[in-house]
Short mmCIF file of C-alpha atoms in Angstrom, two decimals:
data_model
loop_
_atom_site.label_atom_id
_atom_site.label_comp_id
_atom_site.label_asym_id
_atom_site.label_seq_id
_atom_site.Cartn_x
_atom_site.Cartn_y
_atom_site.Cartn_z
CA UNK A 1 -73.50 5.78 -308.58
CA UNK A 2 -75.89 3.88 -305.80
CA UNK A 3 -75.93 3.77 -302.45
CA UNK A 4 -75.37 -0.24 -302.63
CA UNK A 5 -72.05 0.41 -304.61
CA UNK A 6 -70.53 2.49 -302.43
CA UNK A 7 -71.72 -0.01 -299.48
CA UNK A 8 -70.14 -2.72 -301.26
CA UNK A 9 -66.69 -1.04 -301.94
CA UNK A 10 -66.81 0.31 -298.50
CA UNK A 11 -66.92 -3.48 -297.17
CA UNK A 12 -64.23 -4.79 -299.54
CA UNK A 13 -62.25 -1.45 -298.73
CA UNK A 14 -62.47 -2.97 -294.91
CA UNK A 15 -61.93 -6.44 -295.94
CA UNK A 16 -58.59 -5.75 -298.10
CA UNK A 17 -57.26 -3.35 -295.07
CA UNK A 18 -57.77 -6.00 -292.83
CA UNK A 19 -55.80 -8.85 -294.75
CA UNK A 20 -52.65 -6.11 -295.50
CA UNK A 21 -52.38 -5.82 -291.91
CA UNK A 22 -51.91 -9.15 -291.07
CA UNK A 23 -49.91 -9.97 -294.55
CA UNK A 24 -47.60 -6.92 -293.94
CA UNK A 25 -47.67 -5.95 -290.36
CA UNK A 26 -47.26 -9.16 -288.01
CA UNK A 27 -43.58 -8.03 -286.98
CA UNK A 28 -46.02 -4.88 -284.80
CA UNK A 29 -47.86 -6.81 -282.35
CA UNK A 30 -49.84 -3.47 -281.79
CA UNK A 31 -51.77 -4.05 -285.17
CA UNK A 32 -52.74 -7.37 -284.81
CA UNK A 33 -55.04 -6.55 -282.59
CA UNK A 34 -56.35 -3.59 -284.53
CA UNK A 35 -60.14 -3.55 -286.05
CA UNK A 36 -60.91 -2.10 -288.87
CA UNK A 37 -65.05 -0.97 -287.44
CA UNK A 38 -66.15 1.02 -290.50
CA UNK A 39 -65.05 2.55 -293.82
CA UNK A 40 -66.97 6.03 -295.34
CA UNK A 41 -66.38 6.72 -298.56
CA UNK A 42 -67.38 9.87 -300.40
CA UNK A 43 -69.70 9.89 -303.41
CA UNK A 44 -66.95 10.82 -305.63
CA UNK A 45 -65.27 8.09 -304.43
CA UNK A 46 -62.03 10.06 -304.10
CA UNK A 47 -61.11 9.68 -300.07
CA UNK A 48 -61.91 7.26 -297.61
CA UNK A 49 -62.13 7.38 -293.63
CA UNK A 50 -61.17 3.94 -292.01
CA UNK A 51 -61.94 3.93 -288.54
CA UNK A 52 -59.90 1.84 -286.30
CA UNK A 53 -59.57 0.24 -282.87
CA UNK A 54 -57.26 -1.30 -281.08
CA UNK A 55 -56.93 -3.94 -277.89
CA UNK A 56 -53.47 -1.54 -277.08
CA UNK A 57 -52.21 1.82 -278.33
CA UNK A 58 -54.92 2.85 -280.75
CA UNK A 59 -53.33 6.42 -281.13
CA UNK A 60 -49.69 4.39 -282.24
CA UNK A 61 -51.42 1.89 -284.38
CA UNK A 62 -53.30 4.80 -286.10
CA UNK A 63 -49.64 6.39 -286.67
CA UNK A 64 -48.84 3.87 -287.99
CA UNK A 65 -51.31 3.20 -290.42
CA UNK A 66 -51.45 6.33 -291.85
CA UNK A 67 -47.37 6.44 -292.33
CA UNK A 68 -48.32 2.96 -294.73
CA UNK A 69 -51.22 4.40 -296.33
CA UNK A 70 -49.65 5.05 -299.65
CA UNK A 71 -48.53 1.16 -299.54
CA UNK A 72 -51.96 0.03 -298.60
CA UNK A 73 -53.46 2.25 -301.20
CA UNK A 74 -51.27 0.38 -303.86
CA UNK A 75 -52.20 -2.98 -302.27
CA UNK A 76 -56.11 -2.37 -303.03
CA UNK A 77 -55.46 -1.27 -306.32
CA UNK A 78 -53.87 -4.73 -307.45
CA UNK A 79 -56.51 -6.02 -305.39
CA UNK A 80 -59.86 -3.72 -306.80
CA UNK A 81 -60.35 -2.65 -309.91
CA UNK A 82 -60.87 0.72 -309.73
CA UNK A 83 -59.95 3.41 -311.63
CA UNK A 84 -58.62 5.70 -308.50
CA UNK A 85 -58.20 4.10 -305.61
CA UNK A 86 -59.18 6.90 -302.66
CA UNK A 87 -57.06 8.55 -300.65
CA UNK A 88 -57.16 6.76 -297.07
CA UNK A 89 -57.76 8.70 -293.98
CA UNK A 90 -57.23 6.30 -290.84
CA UNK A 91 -59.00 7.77 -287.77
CA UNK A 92 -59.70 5.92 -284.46
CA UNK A 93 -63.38 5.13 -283.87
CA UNK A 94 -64.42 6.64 -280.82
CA UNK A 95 -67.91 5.31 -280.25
CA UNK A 96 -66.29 1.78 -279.76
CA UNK A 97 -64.21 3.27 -277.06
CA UNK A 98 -67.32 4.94 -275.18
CA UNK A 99 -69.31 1.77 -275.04
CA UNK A 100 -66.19 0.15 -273.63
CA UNK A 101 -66.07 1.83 -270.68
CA UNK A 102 -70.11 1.82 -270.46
CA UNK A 103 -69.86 -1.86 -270.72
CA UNK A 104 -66.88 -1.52 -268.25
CA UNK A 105 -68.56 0.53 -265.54
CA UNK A 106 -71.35 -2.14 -265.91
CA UNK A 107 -68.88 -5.08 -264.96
CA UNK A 108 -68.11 -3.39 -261.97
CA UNK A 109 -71.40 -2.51 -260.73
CA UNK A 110 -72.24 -6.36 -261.03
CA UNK A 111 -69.60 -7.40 -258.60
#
């Protein structure tokens, strides 16, 4: 298996994530706002790491997502046709939240 398949299911991993949160999950305001920022997969293609963030509670929204992950995981196998769909993993991205308050410290120096 290449490099450029895993890439590929790693995007459409994101992509299908993405549209079960906002299909399934518009009742929790707290997700909406949630990004899915990457998706690793392993070369066996047997679990997944999503990393998250969120405008909010990042740690709550991760909760969250990892109480529905066996209802997400059935959603991307009607969705993909693979012949396992991984196990998911959410975890929150911290680099996103570092250059947030780098970019943050920045604002305030400019005023």
């Amino acid at each position: 298996m290449t490099n450029s398949r895993i890439d590929k299911l790693q995007i459409r991993i994101s992509e299908h994530v993405s549209t079960w949160i906002v299909q399934n999950m518009s009742s929790d305001a707290n997700l909406l706002v949630t990004t899915i920022q990457s998706v690793q997969i392993a070369k066996d293609l047997s679990f997944a790491k999503v990393f998250i963030t969120c405008a909010n509670d990042a740690d709550s929204a991760c909760q969250v997502l990892n109480e529905k992950k066996k209802a997400i995981r059935q959603y991307l196998s009607i969705k993909m046709t693979l012949k396992k769909v991984p196990e998911l993993t959410f975890l929150i991205d911290h680099k996103f939240a570092a250059l947030q308050r780098i970019n943050n410290m920045f604002d305030k120096n400019k005023l």
